PDB file of N, CA and C in Angstrom:
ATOM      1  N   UNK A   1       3.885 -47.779   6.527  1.00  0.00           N
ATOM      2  CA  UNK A   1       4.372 -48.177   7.837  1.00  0.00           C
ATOM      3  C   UNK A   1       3.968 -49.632   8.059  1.00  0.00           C
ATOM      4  N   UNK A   2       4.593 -50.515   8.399  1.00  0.00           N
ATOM      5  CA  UNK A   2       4.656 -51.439   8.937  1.00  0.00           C
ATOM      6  C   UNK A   2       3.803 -51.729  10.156  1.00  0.00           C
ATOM      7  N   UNK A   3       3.181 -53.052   9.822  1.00  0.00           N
ATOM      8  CA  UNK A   3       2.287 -53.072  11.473  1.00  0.00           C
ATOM      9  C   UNK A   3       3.043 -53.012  12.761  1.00  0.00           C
ATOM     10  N   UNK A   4       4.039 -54.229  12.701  1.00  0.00           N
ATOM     11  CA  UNK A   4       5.135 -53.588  13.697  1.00  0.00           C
ATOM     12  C   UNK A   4       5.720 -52.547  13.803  1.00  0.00           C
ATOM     13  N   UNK A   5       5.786 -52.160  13.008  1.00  0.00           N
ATOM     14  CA  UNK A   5       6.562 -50.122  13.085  1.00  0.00           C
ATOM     15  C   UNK A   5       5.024 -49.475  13.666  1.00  0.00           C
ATOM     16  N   UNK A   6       3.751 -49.626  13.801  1.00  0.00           N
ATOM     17  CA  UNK A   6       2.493 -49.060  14.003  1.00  0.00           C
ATOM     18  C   UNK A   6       2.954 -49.217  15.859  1.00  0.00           C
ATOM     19  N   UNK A   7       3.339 -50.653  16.365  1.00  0.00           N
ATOM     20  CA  UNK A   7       2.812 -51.042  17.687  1.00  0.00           C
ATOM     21  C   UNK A   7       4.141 -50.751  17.931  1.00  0.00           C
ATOM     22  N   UNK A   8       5.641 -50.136  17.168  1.00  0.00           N
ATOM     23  CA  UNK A   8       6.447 -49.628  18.033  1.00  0.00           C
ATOM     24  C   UNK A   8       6.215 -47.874  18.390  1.00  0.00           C
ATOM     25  N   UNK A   9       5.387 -47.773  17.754  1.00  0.00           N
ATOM     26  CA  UNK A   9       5.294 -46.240  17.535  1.00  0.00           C
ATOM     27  C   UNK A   9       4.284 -46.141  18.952  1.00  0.00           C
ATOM     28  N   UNK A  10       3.784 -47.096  19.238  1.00  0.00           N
ATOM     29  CA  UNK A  10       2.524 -47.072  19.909  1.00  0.00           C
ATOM     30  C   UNK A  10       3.289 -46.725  21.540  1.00  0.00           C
ATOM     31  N   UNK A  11       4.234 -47.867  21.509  1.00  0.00           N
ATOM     32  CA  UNK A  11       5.162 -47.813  22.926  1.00  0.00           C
ATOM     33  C   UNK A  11       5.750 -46.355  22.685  1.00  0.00           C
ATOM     34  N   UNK A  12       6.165 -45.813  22.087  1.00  0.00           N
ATOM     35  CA  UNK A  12       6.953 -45.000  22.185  1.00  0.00           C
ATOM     36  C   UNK A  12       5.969 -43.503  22.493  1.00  0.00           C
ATOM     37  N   UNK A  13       4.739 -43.416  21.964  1.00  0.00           N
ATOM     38  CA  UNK A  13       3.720 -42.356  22.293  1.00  0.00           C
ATOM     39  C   UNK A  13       3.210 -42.762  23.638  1.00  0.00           C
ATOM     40  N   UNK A  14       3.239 -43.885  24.539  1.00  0.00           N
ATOM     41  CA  UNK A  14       2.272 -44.019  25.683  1.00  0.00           C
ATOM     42  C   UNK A  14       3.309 -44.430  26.293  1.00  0.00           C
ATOM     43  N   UNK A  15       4.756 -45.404  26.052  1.00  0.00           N
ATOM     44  CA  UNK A  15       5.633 -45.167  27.662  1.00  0.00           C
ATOM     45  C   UNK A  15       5.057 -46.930  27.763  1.00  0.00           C
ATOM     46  N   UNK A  16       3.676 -47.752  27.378  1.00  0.00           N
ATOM     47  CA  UNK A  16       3.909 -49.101  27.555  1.00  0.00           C
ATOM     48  C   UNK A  16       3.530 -49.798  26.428  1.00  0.00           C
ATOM     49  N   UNK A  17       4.348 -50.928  26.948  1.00  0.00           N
ATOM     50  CA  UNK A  17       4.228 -52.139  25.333  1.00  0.00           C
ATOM     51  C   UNK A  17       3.027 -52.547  25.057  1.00  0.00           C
ATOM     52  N   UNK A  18       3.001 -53.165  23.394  1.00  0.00           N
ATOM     53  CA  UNK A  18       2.189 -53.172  23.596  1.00  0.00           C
ATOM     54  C   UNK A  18       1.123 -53.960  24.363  1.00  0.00           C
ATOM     55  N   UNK A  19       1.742 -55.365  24.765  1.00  0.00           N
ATOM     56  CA  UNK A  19       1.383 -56.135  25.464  1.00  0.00           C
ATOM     57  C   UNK A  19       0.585 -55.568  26.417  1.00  0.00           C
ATOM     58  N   UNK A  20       1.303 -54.752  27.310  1.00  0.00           N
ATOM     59  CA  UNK A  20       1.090 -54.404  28.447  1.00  0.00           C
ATOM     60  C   UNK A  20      -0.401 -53.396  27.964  1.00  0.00           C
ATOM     61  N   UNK A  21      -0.299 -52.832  27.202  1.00  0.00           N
ATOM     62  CA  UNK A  21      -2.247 -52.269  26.703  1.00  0.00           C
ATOM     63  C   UNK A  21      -2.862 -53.303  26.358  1.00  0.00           C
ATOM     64  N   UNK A  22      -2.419 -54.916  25.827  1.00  0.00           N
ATOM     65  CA  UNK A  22      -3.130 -55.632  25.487  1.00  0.00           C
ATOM     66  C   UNK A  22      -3.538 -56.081  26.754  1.00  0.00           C
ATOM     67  N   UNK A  23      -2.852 -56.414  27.530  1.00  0.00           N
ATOM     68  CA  UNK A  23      -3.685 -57.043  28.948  1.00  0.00           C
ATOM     69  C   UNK A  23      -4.421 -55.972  29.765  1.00  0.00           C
ATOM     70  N   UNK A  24      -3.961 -54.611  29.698  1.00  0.00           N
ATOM     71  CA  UNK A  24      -5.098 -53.432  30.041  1.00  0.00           C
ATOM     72  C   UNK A  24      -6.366 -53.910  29.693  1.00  0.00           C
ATOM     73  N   UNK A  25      -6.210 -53.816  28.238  1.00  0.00           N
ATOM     74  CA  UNK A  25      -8.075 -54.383  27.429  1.00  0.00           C
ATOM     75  C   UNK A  25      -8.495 -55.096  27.931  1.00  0.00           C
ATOM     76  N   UNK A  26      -8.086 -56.493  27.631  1.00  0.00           N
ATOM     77  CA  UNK A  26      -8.784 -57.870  28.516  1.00  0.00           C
ATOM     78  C   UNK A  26      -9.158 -57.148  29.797  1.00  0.00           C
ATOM     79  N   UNK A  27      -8.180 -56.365  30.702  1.00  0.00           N
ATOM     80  CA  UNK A  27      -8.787 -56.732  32.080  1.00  0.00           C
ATOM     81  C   UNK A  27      -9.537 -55.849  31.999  1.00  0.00           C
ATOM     82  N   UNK A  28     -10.120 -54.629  31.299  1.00  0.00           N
ATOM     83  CA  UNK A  28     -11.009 -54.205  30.799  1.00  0.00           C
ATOM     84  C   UNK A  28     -12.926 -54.411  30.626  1.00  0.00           C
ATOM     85  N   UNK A  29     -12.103 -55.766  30.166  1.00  0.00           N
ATOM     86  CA  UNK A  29     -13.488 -56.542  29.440  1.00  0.00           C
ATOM     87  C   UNK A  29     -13.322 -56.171  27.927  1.00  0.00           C
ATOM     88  N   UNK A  30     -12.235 -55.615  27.110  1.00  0.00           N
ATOM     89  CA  UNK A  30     -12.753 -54.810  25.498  1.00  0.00           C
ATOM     90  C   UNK A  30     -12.059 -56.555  24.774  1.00  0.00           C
ATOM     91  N   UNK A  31     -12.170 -57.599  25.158  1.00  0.00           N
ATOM     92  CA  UNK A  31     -11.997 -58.170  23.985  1.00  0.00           C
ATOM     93  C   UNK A  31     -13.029 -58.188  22.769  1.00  0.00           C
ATOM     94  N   UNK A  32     -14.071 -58.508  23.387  1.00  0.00           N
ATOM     95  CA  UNK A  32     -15.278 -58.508  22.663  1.00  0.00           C
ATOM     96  C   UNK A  32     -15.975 -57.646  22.427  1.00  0.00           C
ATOM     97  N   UNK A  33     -15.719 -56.305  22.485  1.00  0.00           N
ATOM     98  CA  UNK A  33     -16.392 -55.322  22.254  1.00  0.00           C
ATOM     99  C   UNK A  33     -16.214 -54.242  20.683  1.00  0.00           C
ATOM    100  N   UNK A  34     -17.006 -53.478  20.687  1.00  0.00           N
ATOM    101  CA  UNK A  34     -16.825 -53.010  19.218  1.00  0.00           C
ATOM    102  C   UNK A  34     -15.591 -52.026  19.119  1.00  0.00           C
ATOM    103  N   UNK A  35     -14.685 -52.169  18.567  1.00  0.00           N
ATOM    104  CA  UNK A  35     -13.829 -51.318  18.136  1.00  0.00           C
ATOM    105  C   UNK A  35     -13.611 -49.944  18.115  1.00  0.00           C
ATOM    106  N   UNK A  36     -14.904 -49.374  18.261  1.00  0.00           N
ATOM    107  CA  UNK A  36     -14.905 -47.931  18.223  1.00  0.00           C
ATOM    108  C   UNK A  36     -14.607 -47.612  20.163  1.00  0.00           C
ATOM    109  N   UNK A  37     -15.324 -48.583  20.487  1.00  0.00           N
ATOM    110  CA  UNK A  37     -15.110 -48.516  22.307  1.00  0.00           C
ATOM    111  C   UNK A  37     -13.475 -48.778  22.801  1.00  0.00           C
ATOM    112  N   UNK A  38     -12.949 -49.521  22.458  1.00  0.00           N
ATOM    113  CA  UNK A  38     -11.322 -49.291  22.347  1.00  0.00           C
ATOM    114  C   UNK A  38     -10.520 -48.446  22.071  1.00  0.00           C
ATOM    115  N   UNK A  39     -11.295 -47.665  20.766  1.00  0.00           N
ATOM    116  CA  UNK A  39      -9.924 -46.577  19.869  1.00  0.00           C
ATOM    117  C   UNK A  39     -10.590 -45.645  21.051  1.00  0.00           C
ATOM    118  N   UNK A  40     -12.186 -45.382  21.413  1.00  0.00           N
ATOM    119  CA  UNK A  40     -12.351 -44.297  22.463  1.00  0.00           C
ATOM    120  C   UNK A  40     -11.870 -44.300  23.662  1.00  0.00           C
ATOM    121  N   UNK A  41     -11.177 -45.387  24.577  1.00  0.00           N
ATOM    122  CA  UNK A  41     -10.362 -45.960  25.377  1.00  0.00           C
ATOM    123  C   UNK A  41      -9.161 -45.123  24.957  1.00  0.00           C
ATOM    124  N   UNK A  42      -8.540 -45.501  24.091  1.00  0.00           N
ATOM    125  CA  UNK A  42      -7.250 -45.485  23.810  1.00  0.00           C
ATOM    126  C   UNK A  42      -6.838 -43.842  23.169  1.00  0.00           C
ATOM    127  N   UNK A  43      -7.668 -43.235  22.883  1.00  0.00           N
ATOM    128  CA  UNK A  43      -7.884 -41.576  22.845  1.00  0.00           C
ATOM    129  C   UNK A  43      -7.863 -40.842  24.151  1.00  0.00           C
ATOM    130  N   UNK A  44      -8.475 -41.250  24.828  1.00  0.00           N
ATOM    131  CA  UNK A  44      -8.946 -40.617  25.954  1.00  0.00           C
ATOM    132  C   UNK A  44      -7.638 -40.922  26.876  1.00  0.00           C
ATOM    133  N   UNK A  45      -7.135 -42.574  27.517  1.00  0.00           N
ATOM    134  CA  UNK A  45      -6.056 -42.723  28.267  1.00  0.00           C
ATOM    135  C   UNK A  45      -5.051 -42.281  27.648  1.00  0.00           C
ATOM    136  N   UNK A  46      -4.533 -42.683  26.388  1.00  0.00           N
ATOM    137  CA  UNK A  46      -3.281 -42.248  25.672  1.00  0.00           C
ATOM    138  C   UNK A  46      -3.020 -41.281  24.487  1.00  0.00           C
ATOM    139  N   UNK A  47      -3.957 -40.572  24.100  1.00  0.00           N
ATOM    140  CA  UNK A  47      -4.109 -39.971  23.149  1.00  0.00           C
ATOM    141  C   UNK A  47      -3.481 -40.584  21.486  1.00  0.00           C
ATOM    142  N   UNK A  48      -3.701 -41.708  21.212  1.00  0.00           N
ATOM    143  CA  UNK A  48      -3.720 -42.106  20.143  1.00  0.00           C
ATOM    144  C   UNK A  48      -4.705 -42.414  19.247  1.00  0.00           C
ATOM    145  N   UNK A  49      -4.163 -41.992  17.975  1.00  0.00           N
ATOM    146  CA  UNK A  49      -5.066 -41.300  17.150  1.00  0.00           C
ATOM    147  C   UNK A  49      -5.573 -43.224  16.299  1.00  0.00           C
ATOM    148  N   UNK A  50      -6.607 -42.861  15.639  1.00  0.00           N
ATOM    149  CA  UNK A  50      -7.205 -44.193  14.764  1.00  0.00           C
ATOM    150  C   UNK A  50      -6.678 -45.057  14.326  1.00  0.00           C
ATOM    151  N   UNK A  51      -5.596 -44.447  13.841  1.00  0.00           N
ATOM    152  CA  UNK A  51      -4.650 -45.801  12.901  1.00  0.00           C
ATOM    153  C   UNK A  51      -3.812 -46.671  14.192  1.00  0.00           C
ATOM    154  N   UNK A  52      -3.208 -45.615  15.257  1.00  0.00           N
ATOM    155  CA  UNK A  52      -2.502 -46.680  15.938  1.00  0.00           C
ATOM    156  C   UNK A  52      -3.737 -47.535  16.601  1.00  0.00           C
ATOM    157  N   UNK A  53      -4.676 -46.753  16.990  1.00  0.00           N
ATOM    158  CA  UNK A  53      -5.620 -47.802  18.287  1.00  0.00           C
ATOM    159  C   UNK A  53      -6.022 -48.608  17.052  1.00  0.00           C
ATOM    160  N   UNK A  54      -6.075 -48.482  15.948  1.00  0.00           N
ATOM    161  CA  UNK A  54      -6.968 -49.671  15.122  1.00  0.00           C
ATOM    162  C   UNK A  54      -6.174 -51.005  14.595  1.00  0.00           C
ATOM    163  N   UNK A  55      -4.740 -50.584  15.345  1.00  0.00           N
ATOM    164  CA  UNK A  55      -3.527 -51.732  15.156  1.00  0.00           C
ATOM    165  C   UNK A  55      -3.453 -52.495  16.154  1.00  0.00           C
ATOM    166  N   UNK A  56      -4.068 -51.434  17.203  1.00  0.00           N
ATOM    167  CA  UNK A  56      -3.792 -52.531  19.107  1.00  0.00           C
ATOM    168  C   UNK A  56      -4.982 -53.278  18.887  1.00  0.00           C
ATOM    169  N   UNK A  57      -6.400 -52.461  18.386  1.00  0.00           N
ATOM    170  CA  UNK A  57      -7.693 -53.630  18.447  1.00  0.00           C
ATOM    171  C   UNK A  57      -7.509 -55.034  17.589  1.00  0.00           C
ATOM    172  N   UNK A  58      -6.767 -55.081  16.474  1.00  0.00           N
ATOM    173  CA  UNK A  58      -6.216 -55.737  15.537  1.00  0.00           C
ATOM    174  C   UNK A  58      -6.047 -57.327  16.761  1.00  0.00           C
ATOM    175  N   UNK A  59      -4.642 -56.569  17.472  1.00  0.00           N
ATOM    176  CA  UNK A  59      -3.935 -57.777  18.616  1.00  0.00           C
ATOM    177  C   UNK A  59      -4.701 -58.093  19.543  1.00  0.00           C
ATOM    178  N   UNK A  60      -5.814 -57.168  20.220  1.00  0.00           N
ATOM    179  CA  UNK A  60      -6.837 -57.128  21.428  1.00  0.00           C
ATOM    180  C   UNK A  60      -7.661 -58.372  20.536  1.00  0.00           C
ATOM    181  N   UNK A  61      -8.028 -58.100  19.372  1.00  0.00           N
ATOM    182  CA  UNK A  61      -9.228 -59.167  19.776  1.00  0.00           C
ATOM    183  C   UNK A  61      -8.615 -60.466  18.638  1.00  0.00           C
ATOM    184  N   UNK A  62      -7.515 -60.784  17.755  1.00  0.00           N
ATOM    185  CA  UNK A  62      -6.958 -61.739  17.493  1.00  0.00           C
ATOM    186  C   UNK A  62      -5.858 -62.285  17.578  1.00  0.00           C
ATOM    187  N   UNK A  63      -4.874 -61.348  18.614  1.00  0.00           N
ATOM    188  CA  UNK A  63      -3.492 -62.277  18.943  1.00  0.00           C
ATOM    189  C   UNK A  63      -2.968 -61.353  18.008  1.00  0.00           C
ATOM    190  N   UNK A  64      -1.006 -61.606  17.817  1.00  0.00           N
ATOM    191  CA  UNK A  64       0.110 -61.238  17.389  1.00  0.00           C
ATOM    192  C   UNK A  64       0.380 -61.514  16.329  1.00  0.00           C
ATOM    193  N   UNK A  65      -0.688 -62.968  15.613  1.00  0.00           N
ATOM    194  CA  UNK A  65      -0.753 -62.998  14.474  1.00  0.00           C
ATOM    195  C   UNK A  65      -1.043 -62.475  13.395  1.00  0.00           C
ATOM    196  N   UNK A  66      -0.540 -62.256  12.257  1.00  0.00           N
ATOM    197  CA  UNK A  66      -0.869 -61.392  10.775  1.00  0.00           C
ATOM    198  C   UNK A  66      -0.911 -61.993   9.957  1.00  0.00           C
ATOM    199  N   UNK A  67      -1.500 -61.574   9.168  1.00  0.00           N
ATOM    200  CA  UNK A  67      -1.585 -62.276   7.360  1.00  0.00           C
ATOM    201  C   UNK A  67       0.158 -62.169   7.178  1.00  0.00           C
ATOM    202  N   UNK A  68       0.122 -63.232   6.134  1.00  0.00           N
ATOM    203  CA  UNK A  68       1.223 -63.113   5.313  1.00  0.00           C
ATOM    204  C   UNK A  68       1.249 -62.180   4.606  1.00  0.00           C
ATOM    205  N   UNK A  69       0.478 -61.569   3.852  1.00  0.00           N
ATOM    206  CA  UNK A  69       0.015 -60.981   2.748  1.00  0.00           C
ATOM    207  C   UNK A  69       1.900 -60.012   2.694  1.00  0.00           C
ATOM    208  N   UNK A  70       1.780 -59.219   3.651  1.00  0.00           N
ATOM    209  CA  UNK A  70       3.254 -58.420   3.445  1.00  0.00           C
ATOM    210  C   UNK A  70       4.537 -58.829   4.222  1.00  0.00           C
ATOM    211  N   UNK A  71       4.395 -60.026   4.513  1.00  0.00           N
ATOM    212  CA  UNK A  71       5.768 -59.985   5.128  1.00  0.00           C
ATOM    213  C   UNK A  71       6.674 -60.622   4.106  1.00  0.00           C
ATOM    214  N   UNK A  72       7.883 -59.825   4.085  1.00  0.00           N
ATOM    215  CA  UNK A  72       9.129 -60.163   3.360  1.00  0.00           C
ATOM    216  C   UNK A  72       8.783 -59.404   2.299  1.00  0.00           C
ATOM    217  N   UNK A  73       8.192 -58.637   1.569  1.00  0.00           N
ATOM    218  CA  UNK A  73       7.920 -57.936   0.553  1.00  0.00           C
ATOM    219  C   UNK A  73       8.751 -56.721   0.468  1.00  0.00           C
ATOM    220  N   UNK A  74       9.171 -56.011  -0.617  1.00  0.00           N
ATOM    221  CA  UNK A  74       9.740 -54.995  -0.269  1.00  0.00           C
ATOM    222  C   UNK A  74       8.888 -53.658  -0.389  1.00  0.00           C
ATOM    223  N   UNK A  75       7.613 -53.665   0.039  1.00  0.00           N
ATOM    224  CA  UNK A  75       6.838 -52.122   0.437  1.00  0.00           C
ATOM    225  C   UNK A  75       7.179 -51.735   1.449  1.00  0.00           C
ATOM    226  N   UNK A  76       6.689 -50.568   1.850  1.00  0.00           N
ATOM    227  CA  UNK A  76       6.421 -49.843   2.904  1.00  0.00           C
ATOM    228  C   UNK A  76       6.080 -50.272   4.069  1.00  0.00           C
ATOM    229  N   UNK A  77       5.033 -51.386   3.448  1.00  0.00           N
ATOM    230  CA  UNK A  77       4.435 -52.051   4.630  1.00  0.00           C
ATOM    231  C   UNK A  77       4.961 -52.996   4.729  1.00  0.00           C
ATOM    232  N   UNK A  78       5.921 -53.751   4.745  1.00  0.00           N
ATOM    233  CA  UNK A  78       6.299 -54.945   4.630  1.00  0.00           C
ATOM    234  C   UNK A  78       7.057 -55.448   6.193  1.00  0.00           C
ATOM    235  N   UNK A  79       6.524 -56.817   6.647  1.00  0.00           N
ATOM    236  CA  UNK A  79       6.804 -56.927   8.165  1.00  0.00           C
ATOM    237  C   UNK A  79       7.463 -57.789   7.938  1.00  0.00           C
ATOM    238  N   UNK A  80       8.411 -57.798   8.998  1.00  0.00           N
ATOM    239  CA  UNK A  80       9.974 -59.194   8.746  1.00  0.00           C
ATOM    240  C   UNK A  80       8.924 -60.877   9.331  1.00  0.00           C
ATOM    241  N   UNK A  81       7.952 -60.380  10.071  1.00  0.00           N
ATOM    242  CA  UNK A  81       7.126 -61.998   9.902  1.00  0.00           C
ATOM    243  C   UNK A  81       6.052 -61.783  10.345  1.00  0.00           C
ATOM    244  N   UNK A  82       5.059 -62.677  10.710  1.00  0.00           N
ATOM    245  CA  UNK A  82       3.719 -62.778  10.623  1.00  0.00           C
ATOM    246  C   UNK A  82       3.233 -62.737  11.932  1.00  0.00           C
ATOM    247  N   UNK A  83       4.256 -63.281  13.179  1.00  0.00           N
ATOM    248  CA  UNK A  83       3.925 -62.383  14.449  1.00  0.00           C
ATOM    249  C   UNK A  83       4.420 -61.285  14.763  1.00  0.00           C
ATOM    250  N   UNK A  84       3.704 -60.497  15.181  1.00  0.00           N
ATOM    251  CA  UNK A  84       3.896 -59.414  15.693  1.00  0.00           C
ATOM    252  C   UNK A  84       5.010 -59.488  17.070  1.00  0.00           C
ATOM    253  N   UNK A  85       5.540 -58.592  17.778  1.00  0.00           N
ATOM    254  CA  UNK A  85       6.772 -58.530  18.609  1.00  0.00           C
ATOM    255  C   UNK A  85       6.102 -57.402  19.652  1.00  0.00           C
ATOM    256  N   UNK A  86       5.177 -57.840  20.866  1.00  0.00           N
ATOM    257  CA  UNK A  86       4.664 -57.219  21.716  1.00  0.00           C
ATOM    258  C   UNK A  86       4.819 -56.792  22.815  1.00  0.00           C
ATOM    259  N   UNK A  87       6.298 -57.236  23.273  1.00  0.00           N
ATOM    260  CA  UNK A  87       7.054 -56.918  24.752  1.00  0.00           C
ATOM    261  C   UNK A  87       8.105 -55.955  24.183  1.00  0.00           C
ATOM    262  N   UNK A  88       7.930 -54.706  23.762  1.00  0.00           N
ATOM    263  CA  UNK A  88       8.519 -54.034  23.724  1.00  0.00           C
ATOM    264  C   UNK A  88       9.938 -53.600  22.348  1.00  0.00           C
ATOM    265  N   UNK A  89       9.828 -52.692  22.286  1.00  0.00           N
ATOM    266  CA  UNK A  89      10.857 -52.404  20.465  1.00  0.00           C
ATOM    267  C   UNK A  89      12.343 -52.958  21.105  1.00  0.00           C
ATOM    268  N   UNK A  90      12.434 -52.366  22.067  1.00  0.00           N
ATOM    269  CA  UNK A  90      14.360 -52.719  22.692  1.00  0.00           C
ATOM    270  C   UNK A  90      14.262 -53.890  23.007  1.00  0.00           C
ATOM    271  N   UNK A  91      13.862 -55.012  23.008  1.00  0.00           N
ATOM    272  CA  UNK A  91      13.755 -56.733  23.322  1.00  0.00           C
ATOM    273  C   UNK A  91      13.485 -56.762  22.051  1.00  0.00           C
ATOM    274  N   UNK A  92      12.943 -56.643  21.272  1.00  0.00           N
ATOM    275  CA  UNK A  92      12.566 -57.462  19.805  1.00  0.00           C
ATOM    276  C   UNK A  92      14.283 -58.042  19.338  1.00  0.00           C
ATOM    277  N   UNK A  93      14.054 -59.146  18.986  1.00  0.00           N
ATOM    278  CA  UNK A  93      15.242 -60.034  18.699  1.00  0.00           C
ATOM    279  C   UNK A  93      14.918 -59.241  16.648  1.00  0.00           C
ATOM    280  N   UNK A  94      13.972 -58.702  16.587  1.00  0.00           N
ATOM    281  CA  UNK A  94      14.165 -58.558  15.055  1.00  0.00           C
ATOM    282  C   UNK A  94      15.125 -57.345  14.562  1.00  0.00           C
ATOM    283  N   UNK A  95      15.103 -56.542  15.725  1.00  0.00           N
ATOM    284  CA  UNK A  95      15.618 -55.094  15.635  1.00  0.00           C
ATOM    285  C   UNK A  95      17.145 -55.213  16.324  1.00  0.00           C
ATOM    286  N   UNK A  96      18.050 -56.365  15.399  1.00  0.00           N
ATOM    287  CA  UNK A  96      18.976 -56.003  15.469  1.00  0.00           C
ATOM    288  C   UNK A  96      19.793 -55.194  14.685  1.00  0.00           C
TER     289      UNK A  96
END
């Protein structure tokens, strides 16, 4: 799965983008906090399981940016670019 296929899956189990959990956190206070305190956040409000909350902490504490490492590749994991697309799967200009 794709990191972006991770944070569309994410909207689609909780109803908001992911943005909109990213500015939850901040106003939170979880930028800076340990990771396990987020995914337990994100269990408890939305019931998502490790892999997705460990994709939102990913954006919570460094931005939309990604490695190159897989984009344009043809795996599984392979993301069409290196930012991520956080206002939502039906606005993404990639998912035409």
């Amino acid at each position: 799965m794709s990191f972006q296929a991770y944070l569309d899956k994410i909207e689609e189990k909780t109803g908001r983008t992911p943005r909109e959990l990213v500015d939850e956190a901040v106003n939170r206070g979880y930028k800076d906090v340990k990771a396990g305190v987020i995914c337990d956040w994100l269990k408890e409000d939305y019931d998502l399981g490790r892999g997705h909350a460990m994709a939102l902490v990913h954006v919570i504490k460094n931005g939309a940016q990604i490695s190159d490492k897989h984009v344009g590749t043809k795996g599984t994991h392979s993301d069409p670019s290196n930012m991520l697309w956080l206002d939502g799967k039906a606005t993404n200009p990639l998912n035409v």
